Structure formats: structure tokens, C-alpha cells
XYZ file of C-alpha atoms in Angstrom:
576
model
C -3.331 -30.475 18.261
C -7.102 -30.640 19.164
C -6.767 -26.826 19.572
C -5.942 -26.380 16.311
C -8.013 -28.411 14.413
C -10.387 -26.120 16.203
C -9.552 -22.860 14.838
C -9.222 -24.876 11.479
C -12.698 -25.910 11.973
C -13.906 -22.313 12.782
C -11.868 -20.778 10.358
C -12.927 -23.153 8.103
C -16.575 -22.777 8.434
C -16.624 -18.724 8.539
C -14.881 -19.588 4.244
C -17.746 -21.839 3.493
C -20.276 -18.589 4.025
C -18.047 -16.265 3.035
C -19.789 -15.529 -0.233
C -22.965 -14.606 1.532
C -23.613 -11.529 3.388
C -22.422 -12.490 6.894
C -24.356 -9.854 8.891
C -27.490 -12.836 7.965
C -25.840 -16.126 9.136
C -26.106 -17.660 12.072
C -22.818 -17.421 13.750
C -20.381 -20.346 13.585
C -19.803 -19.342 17.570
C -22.097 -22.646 18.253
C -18.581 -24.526 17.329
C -17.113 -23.922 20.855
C -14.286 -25.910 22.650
C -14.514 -25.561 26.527
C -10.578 -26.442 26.643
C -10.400 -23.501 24.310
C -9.774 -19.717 25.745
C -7.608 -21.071 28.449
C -4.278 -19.778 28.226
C -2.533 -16.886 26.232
C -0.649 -19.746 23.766
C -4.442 -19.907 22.669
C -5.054 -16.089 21.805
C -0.995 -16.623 19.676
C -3.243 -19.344 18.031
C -6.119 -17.845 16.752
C -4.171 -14.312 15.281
C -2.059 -16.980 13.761
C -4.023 -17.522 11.560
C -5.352 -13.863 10.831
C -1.530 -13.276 10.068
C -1.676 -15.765 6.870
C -3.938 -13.349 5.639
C -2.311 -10.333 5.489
C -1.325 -9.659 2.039
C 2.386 -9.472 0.698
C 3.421 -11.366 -2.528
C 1.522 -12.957 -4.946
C 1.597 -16.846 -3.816
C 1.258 -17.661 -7.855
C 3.300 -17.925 -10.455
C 3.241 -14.585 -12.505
C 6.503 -14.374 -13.934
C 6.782 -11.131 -12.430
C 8.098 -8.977 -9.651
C 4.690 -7.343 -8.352
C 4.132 -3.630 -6.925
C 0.627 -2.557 -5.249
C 1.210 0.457 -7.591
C 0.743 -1.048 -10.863
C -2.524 0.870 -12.920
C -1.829 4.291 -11.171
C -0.044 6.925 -13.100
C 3.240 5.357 -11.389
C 3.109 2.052 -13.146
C 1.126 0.965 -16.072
C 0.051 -2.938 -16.737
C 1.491 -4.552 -19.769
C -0.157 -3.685 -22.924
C -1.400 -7.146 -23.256
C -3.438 -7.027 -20.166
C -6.033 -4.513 -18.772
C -7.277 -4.801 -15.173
C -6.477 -6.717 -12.398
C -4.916 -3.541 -10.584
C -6.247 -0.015 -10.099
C -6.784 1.196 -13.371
C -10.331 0.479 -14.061
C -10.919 2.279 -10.961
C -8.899 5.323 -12.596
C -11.138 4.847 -15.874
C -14.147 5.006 -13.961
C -15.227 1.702 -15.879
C -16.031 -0.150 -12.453
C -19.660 -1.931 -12.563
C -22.264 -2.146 -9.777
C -21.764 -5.884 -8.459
C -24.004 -8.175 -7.676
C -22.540 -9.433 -4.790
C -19.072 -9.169 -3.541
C -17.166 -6.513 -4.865
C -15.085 -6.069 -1.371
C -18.337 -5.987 0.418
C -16.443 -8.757 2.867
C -17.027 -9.079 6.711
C -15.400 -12.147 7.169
C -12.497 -10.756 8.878
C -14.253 -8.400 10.767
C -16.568 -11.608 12.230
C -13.264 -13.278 12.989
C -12.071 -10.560 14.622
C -14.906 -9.727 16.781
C -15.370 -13.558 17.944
C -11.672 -13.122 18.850
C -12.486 -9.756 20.766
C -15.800 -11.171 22.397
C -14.293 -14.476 23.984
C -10.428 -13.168 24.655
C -11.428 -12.383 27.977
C -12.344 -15.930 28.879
C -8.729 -16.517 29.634
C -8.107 -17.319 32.762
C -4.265 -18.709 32.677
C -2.560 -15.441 32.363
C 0.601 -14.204 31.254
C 2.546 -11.328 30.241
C 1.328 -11.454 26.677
C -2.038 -11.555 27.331
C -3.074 -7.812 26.742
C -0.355 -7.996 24.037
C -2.700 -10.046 22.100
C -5.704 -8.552 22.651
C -3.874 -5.322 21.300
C -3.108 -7.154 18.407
C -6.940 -8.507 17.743
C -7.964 -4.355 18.052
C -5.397 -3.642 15.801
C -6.672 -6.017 13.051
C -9.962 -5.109 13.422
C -8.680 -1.356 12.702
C -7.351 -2.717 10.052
C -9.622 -4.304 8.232
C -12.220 -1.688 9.055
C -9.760 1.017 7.162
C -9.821 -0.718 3.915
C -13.396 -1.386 4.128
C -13.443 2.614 4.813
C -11.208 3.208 1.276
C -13.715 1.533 -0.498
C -17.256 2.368 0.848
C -16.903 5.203 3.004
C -19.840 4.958 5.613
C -20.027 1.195 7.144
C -22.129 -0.151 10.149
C -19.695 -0.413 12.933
C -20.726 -4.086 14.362
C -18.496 -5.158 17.570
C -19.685 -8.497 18.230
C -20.282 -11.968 15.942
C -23.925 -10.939 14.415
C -26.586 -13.305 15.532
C -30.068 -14.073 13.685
C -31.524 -12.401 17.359
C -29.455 -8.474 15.963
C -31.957 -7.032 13.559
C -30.634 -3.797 14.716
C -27.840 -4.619 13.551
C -28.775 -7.110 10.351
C -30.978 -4.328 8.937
C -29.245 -1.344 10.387
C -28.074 1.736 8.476
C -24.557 2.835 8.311
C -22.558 4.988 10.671
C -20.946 8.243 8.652
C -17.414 7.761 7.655
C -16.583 10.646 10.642
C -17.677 8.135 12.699
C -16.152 4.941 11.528
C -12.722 6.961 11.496
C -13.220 7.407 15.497
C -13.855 3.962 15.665
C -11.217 2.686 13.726
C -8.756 5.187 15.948
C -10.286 4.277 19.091
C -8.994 0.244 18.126
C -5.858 1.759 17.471
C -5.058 3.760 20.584
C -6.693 0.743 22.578
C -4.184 -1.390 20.922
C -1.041 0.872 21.226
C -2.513 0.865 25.520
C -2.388 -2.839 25.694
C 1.171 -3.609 23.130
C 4.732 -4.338 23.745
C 7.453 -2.520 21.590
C 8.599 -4.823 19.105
C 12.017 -4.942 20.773
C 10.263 -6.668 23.481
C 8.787 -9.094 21.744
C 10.325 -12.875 20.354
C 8.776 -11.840 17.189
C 10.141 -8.878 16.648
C 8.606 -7.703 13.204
C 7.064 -10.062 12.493
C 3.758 -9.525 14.907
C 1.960 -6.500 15.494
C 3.773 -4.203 18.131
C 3.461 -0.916 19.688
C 5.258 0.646 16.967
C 3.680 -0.886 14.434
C 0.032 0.869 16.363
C 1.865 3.860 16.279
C 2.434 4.191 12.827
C -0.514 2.629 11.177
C -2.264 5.460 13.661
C -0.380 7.714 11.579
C -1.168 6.158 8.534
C -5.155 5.852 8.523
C -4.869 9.605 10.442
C -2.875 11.235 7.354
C -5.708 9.543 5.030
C -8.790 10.429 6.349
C -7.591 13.954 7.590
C -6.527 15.041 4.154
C -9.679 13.089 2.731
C -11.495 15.107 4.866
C -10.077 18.682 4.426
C -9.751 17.973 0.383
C -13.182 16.518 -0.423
C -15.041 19.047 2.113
C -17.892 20.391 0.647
C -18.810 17.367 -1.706
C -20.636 14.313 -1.284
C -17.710 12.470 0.146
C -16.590 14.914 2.502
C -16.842 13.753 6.732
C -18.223 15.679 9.060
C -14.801 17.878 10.032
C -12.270 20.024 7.355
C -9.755 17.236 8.616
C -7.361 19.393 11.023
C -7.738 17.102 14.087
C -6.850 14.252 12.432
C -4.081 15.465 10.953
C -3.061 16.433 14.273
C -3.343 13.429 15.221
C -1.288 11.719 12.450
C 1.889 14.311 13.078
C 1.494 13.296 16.713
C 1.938 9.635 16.202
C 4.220 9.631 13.174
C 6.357 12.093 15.994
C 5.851 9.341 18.985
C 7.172 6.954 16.085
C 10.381 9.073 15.495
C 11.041 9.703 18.992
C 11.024 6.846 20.657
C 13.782 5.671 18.704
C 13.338 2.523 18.617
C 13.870 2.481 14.690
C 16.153 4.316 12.157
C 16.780 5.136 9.050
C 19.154 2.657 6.972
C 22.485 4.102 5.515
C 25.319 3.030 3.814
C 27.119 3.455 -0.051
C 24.258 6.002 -2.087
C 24.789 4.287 -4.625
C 23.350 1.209 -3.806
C 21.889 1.886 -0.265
C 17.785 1.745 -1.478
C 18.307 -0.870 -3.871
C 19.545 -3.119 -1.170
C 17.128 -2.090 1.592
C 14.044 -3.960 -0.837
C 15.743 -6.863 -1.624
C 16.497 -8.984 1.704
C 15.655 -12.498 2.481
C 15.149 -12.070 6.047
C 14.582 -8.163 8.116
C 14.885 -9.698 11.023
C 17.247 -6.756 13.338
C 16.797 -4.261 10.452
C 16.521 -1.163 12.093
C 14.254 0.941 9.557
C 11.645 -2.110 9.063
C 8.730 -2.300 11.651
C 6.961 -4.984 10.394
C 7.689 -7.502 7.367
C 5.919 -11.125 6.053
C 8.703 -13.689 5.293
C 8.934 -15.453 2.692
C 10.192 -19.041 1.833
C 9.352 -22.221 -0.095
C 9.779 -24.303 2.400
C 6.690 -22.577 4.301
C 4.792 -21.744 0.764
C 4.998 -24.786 -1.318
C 6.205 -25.404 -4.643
C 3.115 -23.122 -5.650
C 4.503 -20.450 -4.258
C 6.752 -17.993 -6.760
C 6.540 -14.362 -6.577
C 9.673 -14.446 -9.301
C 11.793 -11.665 -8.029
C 14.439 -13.512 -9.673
C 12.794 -13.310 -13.181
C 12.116 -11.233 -15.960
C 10.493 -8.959 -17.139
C 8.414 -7.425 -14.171
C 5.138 -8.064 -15.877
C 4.705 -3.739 -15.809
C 6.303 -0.853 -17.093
C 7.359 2.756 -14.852
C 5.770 5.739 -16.836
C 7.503 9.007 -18.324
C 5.464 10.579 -15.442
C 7.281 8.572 -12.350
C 10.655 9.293 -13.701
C 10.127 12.765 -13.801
C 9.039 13.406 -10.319
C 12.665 12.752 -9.248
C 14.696 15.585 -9.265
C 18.526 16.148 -11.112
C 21.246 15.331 -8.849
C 21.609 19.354 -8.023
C 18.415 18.672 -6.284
C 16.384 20.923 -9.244
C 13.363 19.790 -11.263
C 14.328 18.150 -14.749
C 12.863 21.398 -16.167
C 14.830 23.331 -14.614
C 17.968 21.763 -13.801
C 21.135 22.073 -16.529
C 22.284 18.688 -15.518
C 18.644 17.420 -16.983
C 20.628 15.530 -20.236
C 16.531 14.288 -21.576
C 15.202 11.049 -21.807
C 14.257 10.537 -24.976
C 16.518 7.466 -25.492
C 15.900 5.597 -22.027
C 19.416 4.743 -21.218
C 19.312 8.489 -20.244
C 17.149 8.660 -17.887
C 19.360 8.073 -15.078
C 22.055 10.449 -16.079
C 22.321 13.162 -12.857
C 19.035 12.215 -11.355
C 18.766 11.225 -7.825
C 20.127 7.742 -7.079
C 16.744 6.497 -6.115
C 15.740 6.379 -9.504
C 18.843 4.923 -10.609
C 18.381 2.260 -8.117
C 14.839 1.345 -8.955
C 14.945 1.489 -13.413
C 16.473 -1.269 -15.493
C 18.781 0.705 -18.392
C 21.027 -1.445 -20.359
C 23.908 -3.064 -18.999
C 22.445 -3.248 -15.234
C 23.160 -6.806 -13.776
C 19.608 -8.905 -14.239
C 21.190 -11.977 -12.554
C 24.412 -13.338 -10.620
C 24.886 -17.264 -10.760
C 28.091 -18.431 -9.262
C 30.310 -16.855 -11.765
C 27.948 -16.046 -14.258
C 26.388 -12.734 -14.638
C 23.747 -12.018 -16.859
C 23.039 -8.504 -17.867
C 19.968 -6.261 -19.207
C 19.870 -5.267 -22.353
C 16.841 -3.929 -24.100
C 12.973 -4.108 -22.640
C 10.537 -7.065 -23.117
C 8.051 -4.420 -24.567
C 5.106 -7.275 -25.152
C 5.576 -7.535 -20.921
C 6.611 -3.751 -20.192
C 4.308 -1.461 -22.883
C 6.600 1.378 -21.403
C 9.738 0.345 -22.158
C 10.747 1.723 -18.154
C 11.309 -1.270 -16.636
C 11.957 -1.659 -12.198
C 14.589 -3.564 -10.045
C 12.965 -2.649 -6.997
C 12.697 -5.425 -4.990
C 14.983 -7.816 -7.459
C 16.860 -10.222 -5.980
C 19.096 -10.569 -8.626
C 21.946 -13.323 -6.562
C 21.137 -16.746 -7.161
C 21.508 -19.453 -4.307
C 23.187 -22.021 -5.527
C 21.881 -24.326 -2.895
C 17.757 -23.885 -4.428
C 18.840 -22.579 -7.977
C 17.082 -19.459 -10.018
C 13.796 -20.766 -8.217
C 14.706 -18.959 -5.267
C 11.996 -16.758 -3.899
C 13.274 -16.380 -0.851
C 12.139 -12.145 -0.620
C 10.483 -10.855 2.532
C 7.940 -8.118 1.806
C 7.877 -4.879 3.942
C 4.608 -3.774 5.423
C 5.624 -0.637 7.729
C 9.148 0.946 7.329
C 10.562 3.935 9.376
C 10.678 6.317 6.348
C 6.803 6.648 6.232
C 6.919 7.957 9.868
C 9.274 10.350 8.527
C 7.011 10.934 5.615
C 3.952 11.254 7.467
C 5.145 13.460 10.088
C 6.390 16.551 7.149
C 3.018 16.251 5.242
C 0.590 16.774 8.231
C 2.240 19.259 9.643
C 2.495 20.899 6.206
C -1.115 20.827 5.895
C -1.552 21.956 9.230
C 0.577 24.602 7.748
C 3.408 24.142 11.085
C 5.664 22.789 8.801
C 9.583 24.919 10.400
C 13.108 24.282 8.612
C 13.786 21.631 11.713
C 11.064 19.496 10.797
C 11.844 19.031 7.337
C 15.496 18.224 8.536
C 14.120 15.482 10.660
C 12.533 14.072 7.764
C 12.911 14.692 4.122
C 16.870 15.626 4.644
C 17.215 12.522 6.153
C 15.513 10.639 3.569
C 18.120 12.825 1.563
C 21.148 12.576 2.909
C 20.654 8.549 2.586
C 21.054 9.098 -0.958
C 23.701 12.350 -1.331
C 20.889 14.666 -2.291
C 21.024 18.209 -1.985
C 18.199 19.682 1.461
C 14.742 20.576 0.827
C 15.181 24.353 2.410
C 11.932 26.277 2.582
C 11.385 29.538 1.202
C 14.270 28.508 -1.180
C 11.865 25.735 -3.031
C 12.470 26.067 -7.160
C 9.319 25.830 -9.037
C 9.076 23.013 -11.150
C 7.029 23.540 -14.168
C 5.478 19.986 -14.168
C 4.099 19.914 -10.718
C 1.135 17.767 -10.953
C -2.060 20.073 -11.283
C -4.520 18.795 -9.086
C -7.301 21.498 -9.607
C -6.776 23.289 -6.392
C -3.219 25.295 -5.098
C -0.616 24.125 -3.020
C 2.156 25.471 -1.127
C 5.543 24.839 -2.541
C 6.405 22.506 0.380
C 3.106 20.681 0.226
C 4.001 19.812 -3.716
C 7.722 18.837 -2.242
C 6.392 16.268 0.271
C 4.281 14.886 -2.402
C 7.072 14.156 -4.831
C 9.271 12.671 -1.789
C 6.479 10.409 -1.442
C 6.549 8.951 -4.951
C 10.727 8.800 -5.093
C 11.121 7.029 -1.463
C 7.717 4.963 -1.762
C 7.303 3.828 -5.031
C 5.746 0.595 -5.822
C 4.906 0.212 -1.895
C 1.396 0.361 -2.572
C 0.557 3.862 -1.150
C 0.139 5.732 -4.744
C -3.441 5.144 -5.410
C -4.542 5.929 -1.978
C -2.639 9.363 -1.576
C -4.764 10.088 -4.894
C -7.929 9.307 -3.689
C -7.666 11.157 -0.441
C -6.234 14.193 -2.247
C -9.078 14.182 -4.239
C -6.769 14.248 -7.307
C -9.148 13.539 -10.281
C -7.969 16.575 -12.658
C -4.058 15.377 -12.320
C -5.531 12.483 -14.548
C -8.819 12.479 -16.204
C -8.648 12.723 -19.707
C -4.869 11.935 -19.698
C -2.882 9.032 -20.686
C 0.766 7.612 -19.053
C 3.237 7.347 -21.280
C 6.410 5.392 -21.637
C 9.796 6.444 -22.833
C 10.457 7.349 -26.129
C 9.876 4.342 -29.147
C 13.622 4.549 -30.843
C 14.577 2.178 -33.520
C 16.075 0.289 -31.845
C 12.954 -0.511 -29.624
C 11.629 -1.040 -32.554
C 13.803 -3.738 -33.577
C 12.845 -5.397 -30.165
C 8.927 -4.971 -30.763
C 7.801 -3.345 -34.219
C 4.135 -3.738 -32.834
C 4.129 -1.361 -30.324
C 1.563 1.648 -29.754
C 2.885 4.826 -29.747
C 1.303 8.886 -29.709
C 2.003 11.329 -32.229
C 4.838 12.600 -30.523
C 6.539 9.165 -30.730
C 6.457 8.658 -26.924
C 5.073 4.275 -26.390
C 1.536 4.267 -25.089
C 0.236 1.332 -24.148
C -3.634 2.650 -23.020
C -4.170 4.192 -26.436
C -6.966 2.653 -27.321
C -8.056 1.235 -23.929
C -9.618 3.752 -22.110
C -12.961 5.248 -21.442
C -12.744 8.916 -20.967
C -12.244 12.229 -22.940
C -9.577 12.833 -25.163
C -8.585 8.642 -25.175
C -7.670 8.877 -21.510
C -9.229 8.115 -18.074
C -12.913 8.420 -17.574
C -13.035 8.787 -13.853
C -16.278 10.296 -12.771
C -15.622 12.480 -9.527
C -19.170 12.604 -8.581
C -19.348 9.366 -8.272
C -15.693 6.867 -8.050
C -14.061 8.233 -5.271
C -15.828 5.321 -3.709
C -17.017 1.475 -4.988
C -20.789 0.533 -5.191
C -22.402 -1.485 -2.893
C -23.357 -4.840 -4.276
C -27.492 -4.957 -5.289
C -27.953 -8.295 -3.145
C -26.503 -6.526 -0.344
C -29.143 -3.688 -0.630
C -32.000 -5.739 -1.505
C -31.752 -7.350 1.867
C -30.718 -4.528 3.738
C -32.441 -1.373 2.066
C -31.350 0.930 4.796
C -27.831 0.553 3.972
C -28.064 2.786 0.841
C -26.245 2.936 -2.235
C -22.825 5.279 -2.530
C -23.387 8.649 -4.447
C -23.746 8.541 -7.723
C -24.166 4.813 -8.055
């Protein structure tokens, strides 16, 4: 117990300053416990706590089922709210803070505290380099979003004292260099981990696997970041092909060791019911998840996968990258019936996007015998009129009633190893027949569509145009992405490291089609000239009504002005 109240204590104290620019406090490392640092159950202690902070539902009511996606051109906030996701980013509207504005290093102090006293343990066990795997691994981590965001960072490796003016008025290392860092945690953390098979907490701690594939992960991103923005003011220091590399060999080391797999079952339902689970615990395609309960939460806690509407709406544009069920583009493919009333949309597509959009008569909830089914979109909460099911739990408990919110969230699933793996080695340009059966087809066969088969790839005529070429495959791979991964919270990051500005500047996401009989629901609805419901009319910033995304400058967030008034040589982001 005393232990504890001591990392509350330390915890606690690192919050109070949180506000402030750490890299000028005096460390809280004066708060010291000599009984502390003693035994490996003490290292499990302090990464408790660094797990509570890793994000997965909303812990507030919302009266929604959330996705990471919402404000790309996947998912569009309700017309009665702008912000609060990525689309100001996307309009280019984002102001110069004066503090904060993710400028954070709390974790990163945590983390380095963790890293600089771990090896006061003297008590050992088997676990003990386990852990200290896991505290490199979060401090990869949090250095990778602070890497999305600003780009160049000062790598710092230790808690900052008043004694570091190196450090507290140092400049920052060049993103290059902050990727090698950030990789270097990683391998040192896949070095000291277990496999998650071998662990009592399988998937729900940081494992070897987990290493593995969020190696993968910030590899893909910052080699494609690299080889796509070369030549600008955001480019690194390579064209990207080593790290790409890199990624294919770790998403491989993922696949291979075969320690997790693919779920299958009935297409027809198979991907609905892989998002939708109260507890992953044995799932073999899941890596790592964050449970979910109110007993653990609170009453406060209610990420309302049970309710409706979702609080967003899907755009024309996401329901369009997946293909007819002949395994052509909707352009293209005779079985394409249209979509311009939206109980169509589903009609000989691929069953992913039947399982993930609400049409009339799909099952909103089960209680007991009671089964309550959709009819027409909340338009006032869903300015699309597309509404999801991903991740509903639609089966009410009878034993906690419709408050159930009992929904684990999935952090790293086996598909994005699959993923990963086809769209370096595309851009490598490796990509053979027998790697995009180990991958795609698989993610295709779960669902009974027809094989990606290069050099037999139909053109579709609404391939996203991103200002530069692609190879048919490469275009493939990035629609796969969007139909396996939607509303996982990758979308706005594969745009910003594919420097994919023209796709969407200037442009507004649309909705389905406003009938009458959506008209009946909401006659207040805005709509274009072509009579397609769009929400953003007359909220954005940029040419022609839609997004006003500077390139030369919002590829990457501002520092805040307190942050450079005390540190000058830290420098402001182009453009800004």
C-alpha cells in the first residue's frame, strides 16, 4: 500500500506541472522511497499506471459510438458540431497556441524516471527485462506521436534537472534522427520482451509482438513520409527506402512467427463480430486490447456502443472505396446498382461495408425478446445520412440493462501486419503474386471476395488523385486499408505521410443522396446542387467552399509561443 501511494504521489505531482513546460521544473525525482525499486512487482507498478493512459474509448458520456477517424474524408462530424476531431487540421484553420497545443512531455518525464531508476532492482525475476522492454516501448511511443505532430523534437533520456541547460535550452534533433531513436526503443524493447503467449497478461500488456508490429507501424509512417515529402520542407534526411525495409521486415517477423491469425468464420457477419466483443482475451487476430467495464470505470464511464445515433456520419467517398462483390470498382462493375437512395448502397458490395453501414431494417438493439430495428438516419446527429455499426454492441445484458458498455477497444490487430507488410514492399516496388496472397487475399477470403491478382488490376476511375502517380497495386493496398481499417484511427495519418493534400483541398465530403423521404426525417438539412447532403457547406475555409489546408505549412502543428520564448533555439515549424 505505501508503494502505491507513492507512485500516486509522483504521478500526482508530475499533473500538478503539467501545464508548464517540463524541460524547466525541477524534477519531482526528490520524492524518492528507499523501499521503492526493490523488486520487479514494483516496475508492474509504476507501467500500471502508464497503461491507464493509453487511449481507447471516450470515458464520457457522448451518446455516441466513437471512431479516431471522424473529420477525415472517411467520417464527417455531425452538422451541428465542428471540431473536436481532425478536421480543422484538414481546413488548415489550426492557430499558433500559446501554450499547450500537444507540446506535452509529461509522459516522456515519466518514462525516463522509470528508465533511469529500473535498474535499481535488485530482487530479480523473470519479468524483470520484460518490464524494462515495456518502459522503452512507451517511451517509443509517446515519442512517435510527438513526431506526427512536430516533426523535429529534442531527444531527452533522463528526468531534466534545473543543472541540464544543454538540454533546457537545447535545439532539436532532425526528425531522421528522432525516427532512429524512436526505433532504437523499439528494437531494445522487442530484445528484452516475452511473446504475449508467455505472459499472464496476454494482450493486455505490451509484448514482443506487440514491439514487432508497432516497429512496423512507426517504420511504414516515417518511410513513406520520408520518400513522399522528399524535397520539401518536411522531408528527413533519407528518400525513405530503409525504413520501409525495415517495416516489411517486422510486419514479416509478425506474420511468421505465428503466434497470431487471422479470424474467420460466416462472411456475412465475420467483421462485424470481430469489433464488437466484451472481452479478446484468446482471440487469435488481436495483439493488444484495453478492457472495458463499469465496474472498473465508474458510473461516469459510457462510451454508448449500445446507443444511437453514432454522433457521425460515413461519407459518399468511404463507401465507394469498397469494391462490387465481383471484386470491380463501382464504376466499373455491372453489379454497381447506385446509391442514390442509401438503402442501396450495400447491394453487391463487399460484405465489409455491409457489415459496418446502418440501412433500414438492420437490428439497432436485441433485449430479451425484443428487437428493435433501424429505420431512417438521425440526420441532426449524422449530417450524412451514412450511418456505422462498427463496433455496436447491439445485445443487451439483461443482468446491467441498455447501460451496458461492456466493449473492449482494439489497439494492434493481426490484419495491419498483413497490411503493412503488402504496402512496403509495394513501395519498395518487391511487391510478387505470393505476397499479396499472404496478405490482401487473406484479408479477402475472410469475407468471400474475389483475389487482388497483379498485372490483372481494373482501373477504377475514382482512384483518389493525390498529385503524384501510383502503381496500380500501390492504389489497391490503399483502398484495402480504408475497407479492413476503417474507423481504427489510422486514416488521417496514412494522409499525412502520403503527403495527400490535393486528394482534398478545395473539396468537400458528401453524404448520400437527400430523398424525400430524408426529408420528411429532417427538412433542414444542407445539401449541394446536385442534391447529394453536405454538412461542411458553409463551414470551411478553403477554395471553392472546401478545405483550406496549406501544404507549406500544416503537415505539421505550431509550436506554442511560450515554449519558444523560453527556449528560442527550438524554432518554430515551417511556415508558422
Amino acid at each position: 500500500m505505501k508503494k502505491l501511494l507513492y507512485i500516486i504521489i509522483l504521478f500526482s505531482g508530475i499533473f500538478l506541472y503539467s501545464c508548464e513546460d517540463l524541460l524547466d521544473r525541477t524534477p519531482l525525482d526528490q520524492i524518492s522511497d528507499p523501499d521503492f525499486w526493490s523488486s520487479e512487482a514494483d516496475l508492474q507498478l509504476y507501467l500500471n499506471r502508464l497503461y491507464d493512459g493509453i487511449e481507447g474509448w471516450w470515458v464520457s458520456g457522448g451518446g455516441k459510438a466513437p471512431t479516431y477517424d471522424t473529420g477525415t474524408d472517411l467520417v464527417l462530424p455531425p452538422p451541428n458540431v465542428y471540431g473536436d476531431d481532425w478536421t480543422p487540421r484538414l481546413d488548415g484553420v489550426v492557430q499558433i497556441p500559446a501554450s499547450g497545443g500537444g507540446w506535452n512531455w509529461t509522459n516522456i518525464r515519466n518514462i525516463n524516471y522509470f528508465l533511469e531508476n529500473a535498474d535499481r532492482v535488485e530482487e530479480g525475476g523473470d519479468m524483470v527485462d520484460h518490464y524494462i522492454g515495456e518502459g522503452y516501448l512507451f517511451r517509443a511511443g509517446y515519442y512517435f506521436e510527438l513526431l506526427k505532430k512536430f516533426g523535429d523534437l529534442p531527444i531527452i533520456t533522463k528526468p531534466v534537472s534545473t543543472d541540464d541547460e544543454d538540454i533546457l535550452y537545447g535545439s532539436r534533433n532532425s526528425r531522421t534522427e528522432v525516427t532512429d531513436f524512436i526505433l532504437g526503443d523499439i528494437d531494445m524493447a522487442i530484445s528484452k520482451m516475452k511473446y504475449g503467449h508467455e505472459l499472464t497478461a496476454h494482450g493486455t500488456r505490451y509484448s514482443k509482438d506487440i514491439a514487432l508490429l508497432f516497429k512496423a507501424r512507426v517504420a511504414l509512417y516515417v518511410g513513406t513520409w520520408e520518400k513522399y515529402h522528399q524535397g520539401t520542407v518536411f522531408g528527413g534526411d533519407t528518400d525513405g527506402s530503409g525504413y520501409l525495409q525495415q517495416a516489411a521486415n517486422a510486419a514479416k517477423q509478425v506474420i511468421d512467427d505465428g503466434n497470431y491469425s487471422l479470424v474467420t468464420g460466416d462472411t456475412s457477419n465475420v467483421y462485424a463480430e470481430l469489433f464488437n466483443k466484451v472481452d479478446y482475451t484468446g482471440n487469435p487476430e488481436v495483439l493488444f486490447f484495453k478492457h472495458f467495464d463499469r465496474e472498473t470505470y465508474g458510473s461516469d464511464f459510457s462510451n454508448q456502443l449500445w446507443n444511437w445515433p453514432n454522433g457521425y456520419g460515413l461519407t459518399q467517398d468511404l463507401t465507394r472505396y469498397y469494391l462490387c462483390s465481383d471484386g470491380l470498382p463501382t464504376d466499373v462493375s455491372p453489379l454497381f446498382v447506385g446509391d442514390s437512395i442509401f438503402s442501396l448502397v450495400e447491394v453487391n458490395r463487399d460484405p465489409r461495408l455491409v457489415q459496418t453501414i446502418m440501412i433500414p431494417g438492420d437490428i439497432r438493439r436485441i433485449e430479451g425478446t425484443d428487437t428493435t430495428y433501424y429505420d431512417n438516419p438521425d440526420l441532426y446527429n449524422c449530417g450524412t445520412g451514412y450511418e456505422s455499426q462498427k463496433f455496436r454492441h447491439i445485445i443487451v445484458d439483461p443482468a446491467v440493462g441498455v447501460m451496458n458498455h461492456n466493449v473492449d477497444y482494439i489497439l494492434f490487430r493481426f490484419a495491419e501486419a498483413l497490411l503493412i507488410y503488402a504496402e512496403a514492399r509495394a513501395e519498395l516496388g518487391l511487391l510478387t503474386q505470393d505476397d499479396v496472397d499472404l496478405t490482401i487475399n487473406k484479408l479477402r477470403d475472410r469475407v468471400g471476395m474475389p483475389h487482388m491478382v497483379l498485372g490483372s488490376i481494373t482501373p477504377d476511375p475514382n482512384w483518389p488523385d493525390y498529385g503524384y502517380p501510383l502503381s496500380d497495386e500501390l492504389y489497391e493496398i490503399r483502398r484495402e486499408r480504408v475497407t479492413e481499417l476503417y474507423g481504427e484511427g489510422f486514416r488521417f495519418d496514412d494522409l499525412m505521410r502520403w503527403m495527400a493534400h490535393n486528394y482534398w483541398v478545395g473539396k468537400r465530403f458528401i453524404g448520400t443522396y437527400y430523398t424525400e423521404e430524408l426529408k420528411e426525417v429532417d427538412p433542414n438539412m444542407l445539401a449541394n446542387e446536385d442534391g447529394y447532403l453536405d454538412p461542411l457547406m458553409n463551414s470551411l475555409n478553403g477554395p471553392n467552399g472546401g478545405y483550406g489546408f496549406n501544404p507549406d505549412k500544416d503537415y505539421l502543428l505550431p509550436l506554442p509561443t511560450n515554449e519558444l520564448t523560453l527556449n528560442p533555439n527550438l524554432g518554430q515549424n515551417p511556415g508558422w
